[in-house]
CSV table of C-alpha atoms and ligand atoms in Angstrom, one decimal:
chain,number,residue,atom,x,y,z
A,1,UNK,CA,87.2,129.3,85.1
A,2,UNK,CA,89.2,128.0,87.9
A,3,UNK,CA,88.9,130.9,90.1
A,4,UNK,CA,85.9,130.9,92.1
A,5,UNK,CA,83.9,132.2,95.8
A,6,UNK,CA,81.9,129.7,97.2
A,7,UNK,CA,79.4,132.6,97.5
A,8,UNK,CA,79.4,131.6,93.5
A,9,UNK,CA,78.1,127.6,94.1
A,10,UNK,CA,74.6,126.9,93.7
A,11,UNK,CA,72.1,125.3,96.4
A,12,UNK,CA,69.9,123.1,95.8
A,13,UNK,CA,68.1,122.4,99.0
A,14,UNK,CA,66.6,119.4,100.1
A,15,UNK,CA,62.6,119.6,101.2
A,16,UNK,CA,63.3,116.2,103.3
A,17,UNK,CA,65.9,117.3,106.2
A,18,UNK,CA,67.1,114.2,108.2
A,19,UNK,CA,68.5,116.4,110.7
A,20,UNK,CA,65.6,116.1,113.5
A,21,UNK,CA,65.9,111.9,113.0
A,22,UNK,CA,69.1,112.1,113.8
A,23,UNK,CA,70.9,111.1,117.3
A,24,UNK,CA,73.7,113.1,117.6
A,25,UNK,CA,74.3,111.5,121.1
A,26,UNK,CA,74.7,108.4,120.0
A,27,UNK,CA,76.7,108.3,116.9
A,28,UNK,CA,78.6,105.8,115.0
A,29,UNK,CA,81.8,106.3,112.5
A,30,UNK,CA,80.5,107.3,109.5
A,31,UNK,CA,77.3,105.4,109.1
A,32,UNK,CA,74.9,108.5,108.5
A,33,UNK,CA,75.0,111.5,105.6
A,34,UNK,CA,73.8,115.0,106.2
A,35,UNK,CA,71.5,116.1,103.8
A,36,UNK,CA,73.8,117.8,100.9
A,37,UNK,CA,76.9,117.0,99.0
A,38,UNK,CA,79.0,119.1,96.8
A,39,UNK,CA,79.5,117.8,93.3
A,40,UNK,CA,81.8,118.9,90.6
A,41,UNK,CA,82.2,117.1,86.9
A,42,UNK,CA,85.2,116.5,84.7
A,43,UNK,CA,83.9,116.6,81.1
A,44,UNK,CA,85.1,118.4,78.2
A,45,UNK,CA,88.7,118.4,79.8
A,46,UNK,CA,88.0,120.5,81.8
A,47,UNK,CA,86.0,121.0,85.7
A,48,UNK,CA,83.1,122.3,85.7
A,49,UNK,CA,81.6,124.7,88.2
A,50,UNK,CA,80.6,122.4,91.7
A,51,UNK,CA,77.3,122.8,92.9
A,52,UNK,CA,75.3,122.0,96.0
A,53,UNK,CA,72.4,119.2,95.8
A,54,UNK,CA,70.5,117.3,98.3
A,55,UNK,CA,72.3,113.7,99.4
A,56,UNK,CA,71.1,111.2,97.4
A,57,UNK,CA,71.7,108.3,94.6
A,58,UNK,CA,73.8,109.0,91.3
A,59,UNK,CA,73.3,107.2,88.3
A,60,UNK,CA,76.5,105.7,86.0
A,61,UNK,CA,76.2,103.3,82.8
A,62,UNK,CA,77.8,100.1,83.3
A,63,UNK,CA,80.9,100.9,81.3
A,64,UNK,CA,81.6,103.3,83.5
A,65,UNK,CA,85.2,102.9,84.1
A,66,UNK,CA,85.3,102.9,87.9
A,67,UNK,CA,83.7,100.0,87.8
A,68,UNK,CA,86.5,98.4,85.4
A,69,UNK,CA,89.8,100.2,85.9
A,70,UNK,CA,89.4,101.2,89.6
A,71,UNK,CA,90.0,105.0,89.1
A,72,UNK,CA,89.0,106.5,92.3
A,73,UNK,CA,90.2,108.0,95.1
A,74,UNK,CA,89.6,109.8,98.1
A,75,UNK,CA,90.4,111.8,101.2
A,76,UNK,CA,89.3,112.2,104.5
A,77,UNK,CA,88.9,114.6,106.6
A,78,UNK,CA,86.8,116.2,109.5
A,79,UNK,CA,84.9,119.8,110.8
A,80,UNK,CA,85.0,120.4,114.7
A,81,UNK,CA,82.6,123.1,116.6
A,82,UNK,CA,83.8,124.9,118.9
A,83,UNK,CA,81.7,126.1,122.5
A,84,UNK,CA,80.6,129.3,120.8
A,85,UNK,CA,79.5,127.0,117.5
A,86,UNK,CA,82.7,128.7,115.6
A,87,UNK,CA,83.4,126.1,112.9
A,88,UNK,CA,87.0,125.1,112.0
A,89,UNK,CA,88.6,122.8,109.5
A,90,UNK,CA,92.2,121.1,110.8
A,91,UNK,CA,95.3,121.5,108.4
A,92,UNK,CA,92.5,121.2,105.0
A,93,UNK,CA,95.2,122.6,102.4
A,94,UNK,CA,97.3,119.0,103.2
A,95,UNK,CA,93.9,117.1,102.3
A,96,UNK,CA,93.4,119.2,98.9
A,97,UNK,CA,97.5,118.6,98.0
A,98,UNK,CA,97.0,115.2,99.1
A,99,UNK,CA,93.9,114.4,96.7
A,100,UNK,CA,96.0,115.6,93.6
A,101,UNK,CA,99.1,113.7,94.7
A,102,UNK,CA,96.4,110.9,94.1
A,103,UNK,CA,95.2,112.3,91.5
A,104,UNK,CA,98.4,112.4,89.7
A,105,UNK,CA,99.2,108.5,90.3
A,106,UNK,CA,96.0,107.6,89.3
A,107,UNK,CA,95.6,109.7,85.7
A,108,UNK,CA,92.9,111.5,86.7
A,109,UNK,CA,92.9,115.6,85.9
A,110,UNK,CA,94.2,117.3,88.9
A,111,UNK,CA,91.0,119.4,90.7
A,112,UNK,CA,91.7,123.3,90.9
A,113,UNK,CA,92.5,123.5,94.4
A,114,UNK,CA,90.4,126.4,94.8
A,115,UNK,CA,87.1,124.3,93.8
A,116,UNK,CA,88.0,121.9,96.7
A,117,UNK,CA,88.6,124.4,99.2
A,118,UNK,CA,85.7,127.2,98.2
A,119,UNK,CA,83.0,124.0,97.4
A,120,UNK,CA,83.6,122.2,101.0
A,121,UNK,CA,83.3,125.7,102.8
A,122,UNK,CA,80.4,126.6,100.9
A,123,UNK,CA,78.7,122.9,101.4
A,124,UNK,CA,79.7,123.3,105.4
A,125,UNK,CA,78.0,126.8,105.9
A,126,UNK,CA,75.2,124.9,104.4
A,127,UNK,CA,75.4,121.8,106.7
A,128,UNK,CA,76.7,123.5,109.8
A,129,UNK,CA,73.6,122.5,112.0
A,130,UNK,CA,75.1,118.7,110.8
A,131,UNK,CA,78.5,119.8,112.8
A,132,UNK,CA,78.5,117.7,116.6
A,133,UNK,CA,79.2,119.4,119.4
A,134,UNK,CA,79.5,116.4,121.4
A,135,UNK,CA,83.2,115.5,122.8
A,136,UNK,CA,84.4,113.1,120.8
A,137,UNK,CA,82.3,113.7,117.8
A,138,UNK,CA,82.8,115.5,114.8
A,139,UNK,CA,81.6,115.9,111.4
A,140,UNK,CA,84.1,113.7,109.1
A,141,UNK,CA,84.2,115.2,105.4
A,142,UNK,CA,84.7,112.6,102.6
A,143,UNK,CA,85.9,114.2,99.5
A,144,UNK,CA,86.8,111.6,96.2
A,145,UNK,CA,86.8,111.4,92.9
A,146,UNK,CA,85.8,108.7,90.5
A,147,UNK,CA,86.0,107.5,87.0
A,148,UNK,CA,82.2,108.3,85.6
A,149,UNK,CA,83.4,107.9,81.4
A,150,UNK,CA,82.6,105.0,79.8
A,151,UNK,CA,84.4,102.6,78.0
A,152,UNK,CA,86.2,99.0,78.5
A,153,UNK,CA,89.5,100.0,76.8
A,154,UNK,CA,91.8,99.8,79.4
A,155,UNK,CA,92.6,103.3,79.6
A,156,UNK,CA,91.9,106.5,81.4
A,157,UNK,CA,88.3,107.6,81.8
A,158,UNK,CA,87.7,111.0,79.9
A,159,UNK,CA,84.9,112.0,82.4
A,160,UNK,CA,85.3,111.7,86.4
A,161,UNK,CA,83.0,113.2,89.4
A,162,UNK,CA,84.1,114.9,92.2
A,163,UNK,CA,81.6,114.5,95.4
A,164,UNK,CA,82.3,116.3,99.3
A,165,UNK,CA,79.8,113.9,101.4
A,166,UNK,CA,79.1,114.5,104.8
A,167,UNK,CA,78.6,111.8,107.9
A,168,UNK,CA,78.4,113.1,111.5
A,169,UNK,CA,80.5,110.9,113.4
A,170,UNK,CA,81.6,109.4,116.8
A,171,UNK,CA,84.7,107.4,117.5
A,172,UNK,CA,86.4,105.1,115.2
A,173,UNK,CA,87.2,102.3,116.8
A,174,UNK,CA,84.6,101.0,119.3
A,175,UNK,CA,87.0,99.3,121.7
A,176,UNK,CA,90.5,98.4,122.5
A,177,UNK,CA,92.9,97.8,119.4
A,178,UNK,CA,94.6,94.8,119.3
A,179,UNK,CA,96.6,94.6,115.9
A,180,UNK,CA,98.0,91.8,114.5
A,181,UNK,CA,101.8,92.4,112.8
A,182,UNK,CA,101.4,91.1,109.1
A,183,UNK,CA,104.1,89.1,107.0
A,184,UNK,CA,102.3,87.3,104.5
A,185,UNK,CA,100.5,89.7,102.8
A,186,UNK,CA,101.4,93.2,101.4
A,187,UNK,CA,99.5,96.3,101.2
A,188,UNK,CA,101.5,98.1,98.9
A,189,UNK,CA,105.1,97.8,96.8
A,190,UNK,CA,107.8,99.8,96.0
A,191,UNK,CA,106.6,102.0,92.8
A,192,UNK,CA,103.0,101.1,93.8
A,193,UNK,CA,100.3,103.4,95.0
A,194,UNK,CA,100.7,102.8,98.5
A,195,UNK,CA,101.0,106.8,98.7
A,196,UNK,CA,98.1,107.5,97.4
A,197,UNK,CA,94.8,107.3,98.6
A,198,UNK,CA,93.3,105.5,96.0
A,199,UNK,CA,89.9,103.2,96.8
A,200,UNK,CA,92.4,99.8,95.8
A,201,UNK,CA,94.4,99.8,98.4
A,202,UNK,CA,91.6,99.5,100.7
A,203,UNK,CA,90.1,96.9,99.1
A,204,UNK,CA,92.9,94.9,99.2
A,205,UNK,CA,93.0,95.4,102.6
A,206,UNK,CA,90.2,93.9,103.9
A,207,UNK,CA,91.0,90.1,102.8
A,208,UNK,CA,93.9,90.2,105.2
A,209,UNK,CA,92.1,91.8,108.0
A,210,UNK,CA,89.4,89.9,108.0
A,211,UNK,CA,91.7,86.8,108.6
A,212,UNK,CA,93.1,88.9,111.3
A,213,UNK,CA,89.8,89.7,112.7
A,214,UNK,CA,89.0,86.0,112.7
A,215,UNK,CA,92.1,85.6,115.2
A,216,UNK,CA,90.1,88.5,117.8
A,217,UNK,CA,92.5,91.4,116.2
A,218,UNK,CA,91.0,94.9,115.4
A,219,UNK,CA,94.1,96.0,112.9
A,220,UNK,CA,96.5,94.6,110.7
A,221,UNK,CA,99.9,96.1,110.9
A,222,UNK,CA,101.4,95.9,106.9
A,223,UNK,CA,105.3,95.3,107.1
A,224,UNK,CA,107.7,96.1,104.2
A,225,UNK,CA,106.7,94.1,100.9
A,226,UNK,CA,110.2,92.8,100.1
A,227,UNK,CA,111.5,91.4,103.8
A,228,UNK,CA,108.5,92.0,105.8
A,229,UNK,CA,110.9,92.8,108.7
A,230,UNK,CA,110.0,96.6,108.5
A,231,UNK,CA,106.5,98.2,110.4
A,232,UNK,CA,105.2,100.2,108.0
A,233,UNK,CA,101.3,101.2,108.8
A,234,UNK,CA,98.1,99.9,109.5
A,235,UNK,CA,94.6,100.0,108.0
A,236,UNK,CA,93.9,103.7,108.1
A,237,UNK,CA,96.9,104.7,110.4
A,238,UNK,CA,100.3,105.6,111.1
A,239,UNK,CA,101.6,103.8,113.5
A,240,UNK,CA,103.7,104.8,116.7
A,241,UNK,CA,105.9,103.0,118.9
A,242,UNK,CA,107.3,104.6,121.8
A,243,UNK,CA,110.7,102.1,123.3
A,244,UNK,CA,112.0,103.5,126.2
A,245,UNK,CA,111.4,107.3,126.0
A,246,UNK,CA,112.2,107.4,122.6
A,247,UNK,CA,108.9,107.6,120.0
A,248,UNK,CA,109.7,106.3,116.8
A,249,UNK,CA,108.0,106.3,113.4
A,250,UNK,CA,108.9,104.7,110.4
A,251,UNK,CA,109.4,107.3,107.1
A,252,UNK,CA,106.8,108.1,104.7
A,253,UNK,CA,108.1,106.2,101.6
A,254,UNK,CA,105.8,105.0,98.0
A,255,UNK,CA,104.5,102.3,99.6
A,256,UNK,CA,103.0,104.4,103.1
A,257,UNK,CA,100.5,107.2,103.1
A,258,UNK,CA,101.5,110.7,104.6
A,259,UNK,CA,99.0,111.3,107.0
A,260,UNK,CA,98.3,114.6,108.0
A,261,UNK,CA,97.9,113.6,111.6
A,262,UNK,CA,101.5,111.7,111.9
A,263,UNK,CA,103.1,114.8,110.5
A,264,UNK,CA,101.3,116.2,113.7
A,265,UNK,CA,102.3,114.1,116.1
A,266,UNK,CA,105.4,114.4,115.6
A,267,UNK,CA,105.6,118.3,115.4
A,268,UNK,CA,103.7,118.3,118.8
A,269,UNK,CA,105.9,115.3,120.2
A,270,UNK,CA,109.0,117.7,119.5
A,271,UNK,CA,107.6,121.2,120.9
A,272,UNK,CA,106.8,118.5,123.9
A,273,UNK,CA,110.5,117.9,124.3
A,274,UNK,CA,109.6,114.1,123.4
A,275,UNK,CA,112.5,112.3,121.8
A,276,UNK,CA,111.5,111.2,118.4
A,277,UNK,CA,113.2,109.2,115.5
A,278,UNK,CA,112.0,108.6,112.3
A,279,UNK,CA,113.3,105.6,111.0
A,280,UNK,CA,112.7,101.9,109.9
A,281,UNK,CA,111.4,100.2,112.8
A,282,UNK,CA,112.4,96.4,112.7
A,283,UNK,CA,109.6,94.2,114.2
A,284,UNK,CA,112.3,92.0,116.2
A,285,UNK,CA,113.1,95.0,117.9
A,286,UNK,CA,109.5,96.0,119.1
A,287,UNK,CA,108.9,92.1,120.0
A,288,UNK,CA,112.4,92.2,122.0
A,289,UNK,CA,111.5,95.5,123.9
A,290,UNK,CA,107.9,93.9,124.4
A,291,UNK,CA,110.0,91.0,125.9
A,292,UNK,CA,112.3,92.9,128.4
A,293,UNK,CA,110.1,95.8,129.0
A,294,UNK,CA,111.6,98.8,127.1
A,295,UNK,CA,108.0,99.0,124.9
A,296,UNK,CA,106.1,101.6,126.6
A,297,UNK,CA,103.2,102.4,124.1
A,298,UNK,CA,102.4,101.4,120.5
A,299,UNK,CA,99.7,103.7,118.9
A,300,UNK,CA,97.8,104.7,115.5
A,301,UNK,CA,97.7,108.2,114.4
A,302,UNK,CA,94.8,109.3,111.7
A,303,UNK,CA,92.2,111.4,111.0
A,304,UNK,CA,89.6,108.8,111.7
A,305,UNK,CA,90.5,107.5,114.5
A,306,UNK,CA,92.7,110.6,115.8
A,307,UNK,CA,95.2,108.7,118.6
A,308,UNK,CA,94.3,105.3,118.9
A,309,UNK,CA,96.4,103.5,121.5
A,310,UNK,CA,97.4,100.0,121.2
A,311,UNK,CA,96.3,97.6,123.7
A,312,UNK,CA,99.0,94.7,122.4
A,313,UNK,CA,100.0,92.8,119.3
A,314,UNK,CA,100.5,89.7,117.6
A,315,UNK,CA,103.4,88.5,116.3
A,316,UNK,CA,103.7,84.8,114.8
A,317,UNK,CA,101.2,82.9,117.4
A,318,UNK,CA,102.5,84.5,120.1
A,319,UNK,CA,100.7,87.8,121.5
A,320,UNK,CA,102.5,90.6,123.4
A,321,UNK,CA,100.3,92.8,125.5
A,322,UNK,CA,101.0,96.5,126.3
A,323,UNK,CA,101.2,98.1,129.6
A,324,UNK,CA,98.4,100.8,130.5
A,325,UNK,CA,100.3,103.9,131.7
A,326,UNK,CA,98.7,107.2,133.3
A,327,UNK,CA,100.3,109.6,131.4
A,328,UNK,CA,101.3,108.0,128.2
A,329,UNK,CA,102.7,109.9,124.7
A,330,UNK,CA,99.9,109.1,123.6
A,331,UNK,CA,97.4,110.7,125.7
A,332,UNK,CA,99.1,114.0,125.6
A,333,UNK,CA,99.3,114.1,122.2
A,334,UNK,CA,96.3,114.0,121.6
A,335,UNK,CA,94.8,116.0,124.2
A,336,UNK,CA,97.1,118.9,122.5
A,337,UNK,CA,96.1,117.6,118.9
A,338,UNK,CA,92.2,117.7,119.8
A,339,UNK,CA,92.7,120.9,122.2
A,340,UNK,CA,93.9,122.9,119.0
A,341,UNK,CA,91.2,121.2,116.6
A,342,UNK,CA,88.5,122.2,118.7
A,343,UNK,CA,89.9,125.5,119.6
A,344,UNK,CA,90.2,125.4,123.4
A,345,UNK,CA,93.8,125.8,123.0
A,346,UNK,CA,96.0,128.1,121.5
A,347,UNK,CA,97.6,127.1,117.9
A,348,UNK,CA,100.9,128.2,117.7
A,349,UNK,CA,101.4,126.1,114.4
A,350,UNK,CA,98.5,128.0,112.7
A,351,UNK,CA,96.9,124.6,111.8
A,352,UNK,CA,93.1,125.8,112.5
A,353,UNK,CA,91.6,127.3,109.8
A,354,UNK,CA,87.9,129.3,110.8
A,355,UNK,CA,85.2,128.4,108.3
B,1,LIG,C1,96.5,104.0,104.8
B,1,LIG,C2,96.4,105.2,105.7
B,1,LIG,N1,97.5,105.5,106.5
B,1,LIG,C3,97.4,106.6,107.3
B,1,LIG,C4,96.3,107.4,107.4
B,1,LIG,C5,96.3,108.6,108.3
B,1,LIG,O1,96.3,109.8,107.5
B,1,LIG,P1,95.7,111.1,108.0
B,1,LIG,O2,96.3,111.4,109.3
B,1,LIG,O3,96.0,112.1,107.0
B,1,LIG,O4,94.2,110.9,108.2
B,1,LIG,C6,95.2,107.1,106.7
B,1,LIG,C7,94.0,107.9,106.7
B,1,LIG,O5,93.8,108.8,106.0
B,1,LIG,C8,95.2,106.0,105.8
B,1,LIG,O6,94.2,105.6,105.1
């Protein structure tokens, strides 16, 4: 059962493409679907074969336990076209190991990796025309999974739903990231599920950033839960601070996610010859090298939002703003990171993978 070629998942087309109504010029993050999704159920303890549908609503009873329990999570992803309209898929096999680490922590049944894999492939030859060729843009790939059984015992859901949606997207961030370094509140705790990418731990996000939002900040960056004296990550990012020439990062730990694209980074930053550490970064060291000048370049590394530089930060009312420099880390990076997704470079860490 848990072997199968994606030339094996059924289509169901749509009759009502939304493909000609769509500006591919002019695209924001994530705000549009293409028109099919792969979906795959849990039942009967086991996964059932995915298929291909058009986009639309699903229905779930009430006592579904998603609603209740909060069993979900999710990955992220994206599809890039190359001149010759070759499509390719960056480092995917992290994503599908990632979504069962997730799984795992969240007690929901571990998805047969080659159901992830074979179902997006099959869903992208499908919605290839949905790829931008734009610079810039690119078609980000949402796969999650969710608690559809019912029930209000506070336990595990026997039934879930796996779903691969689709949204043609431009950049993430719209302008310049200001972030704002966080010690009151906590995104995650030692033994928690900071690790995973369960839905949660973006919910309980957004409190916090809002206030930060409210003080003209883009970004919260989370610190350690136990001294908040640590950098750990923000929102949806890794975070990179480059003192002197050295770039550091802080180590993946329970409490941060390991994102495909800081694993990157710093595997580029070496064959670079950059200097890197990875280590806990106090925040009284970045605000005393924003003081005297040794803070070069601050910036967030993630799928979404691929390199975001960091224009400045906050730091207990007082704001520290960061130099613009031509030929930051940051720049290179990801002109090497995008060069290889796009396939206008060579990929000497065989990260592409042709769809
Ligand atoms: C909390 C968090 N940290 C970091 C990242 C970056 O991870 P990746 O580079 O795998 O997208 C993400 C996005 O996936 C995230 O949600």
């Amino acid at each position: 059962m848990n072997s199968i070629n994606k030339n094996d998942i059924k289509v169901f087309r749509t009759e009502n493409s939304k493909l000609d109504q769509t500006d591919f010029e002019n695209l924001a993050f994530g705000q549009i679907f293409s028109d099919h999704m792969l979906t795959c159920d849990f039942k009967d303890g086991i996964w059932q074969k995915p298929i291909i549908e058009p986009y639309g609503p699903i229905s779930l009873m009430p006592s579904a336990k998603i609603f209740h329990y909060g069993q979900s999570i999710f990955e992220g992803m994206k599809a890039y076209k190359d001149k010759d309209g070759k499509v390719f898929l960056f480092r995917p096999m992290e994503n599908v190991k990632r979504l069962n680490k997730s799984a795992k922590r969240l007690a929901i049944p571990e998805l047969p990796e080659v159901f992830f894999m074979e179902g997006l492939k099959a869903l992208l030859e499908v919605e290839k025309d949905w790829i931008p060729e734009k610079e810039g843009s690119s078609l980000y790939i949402r796969p999650f999974v969710f608690a559809t059984g019912e029930g209000f015992h506070a336990s595990p859901a026997n039934q879930y739903k796996f779903i691969i949606a689709l949204a043609p997207s431009g950049a993430y961030f719209a302008g310049k990231v200001k972030v704002l370094i966080e010690e009151k509140y906590s995104r995650s705790a030692n033994g928690g599920v900071g690790y995973a990418k369960a839905g949660g731990n973006y919910a309980g996000q957004f409190y916090p950033t809002q206030l930060a939002k409210d003080k003209g900040y883009q970004q919260v960056i989370w610190t350690d839960d136990t001294s908040h004296e640590y950098i750990e990550e923000a929102g949806a990012m890794n975070v990179f601070v480059r003192i002197k020439d050295t770039l550091l990062t802080s180590p993946t730990s329970d409490r941060i996610l390991d994102g495909v694209t800081r694993k990157s980074v710093l595997k580029i930053a070496e064959d670079e010859g950059i200097k890197t550490e990875v280590r806990k970064v106090k925040v009284s060291e970045i605000v005393e090298a924003a003081r005297n000048g040794d803070l070069k370049e601050m910036f967030g590394a993630g799928t979404a939002a691929v390199i975001s530089p960091i224009s400045g930060f906050g730091f207990r009312d007082e704001d520290f703003d960061l130099p613009e420099l031509e030929n930051s880390y940051a720049m290179r990076i990801k002109k090497r990171i995008v060069d290889i997704q796009t396939n206008k470079a060579e990929d000497p860490f065989g990260w592409r993978v042709q769809v």
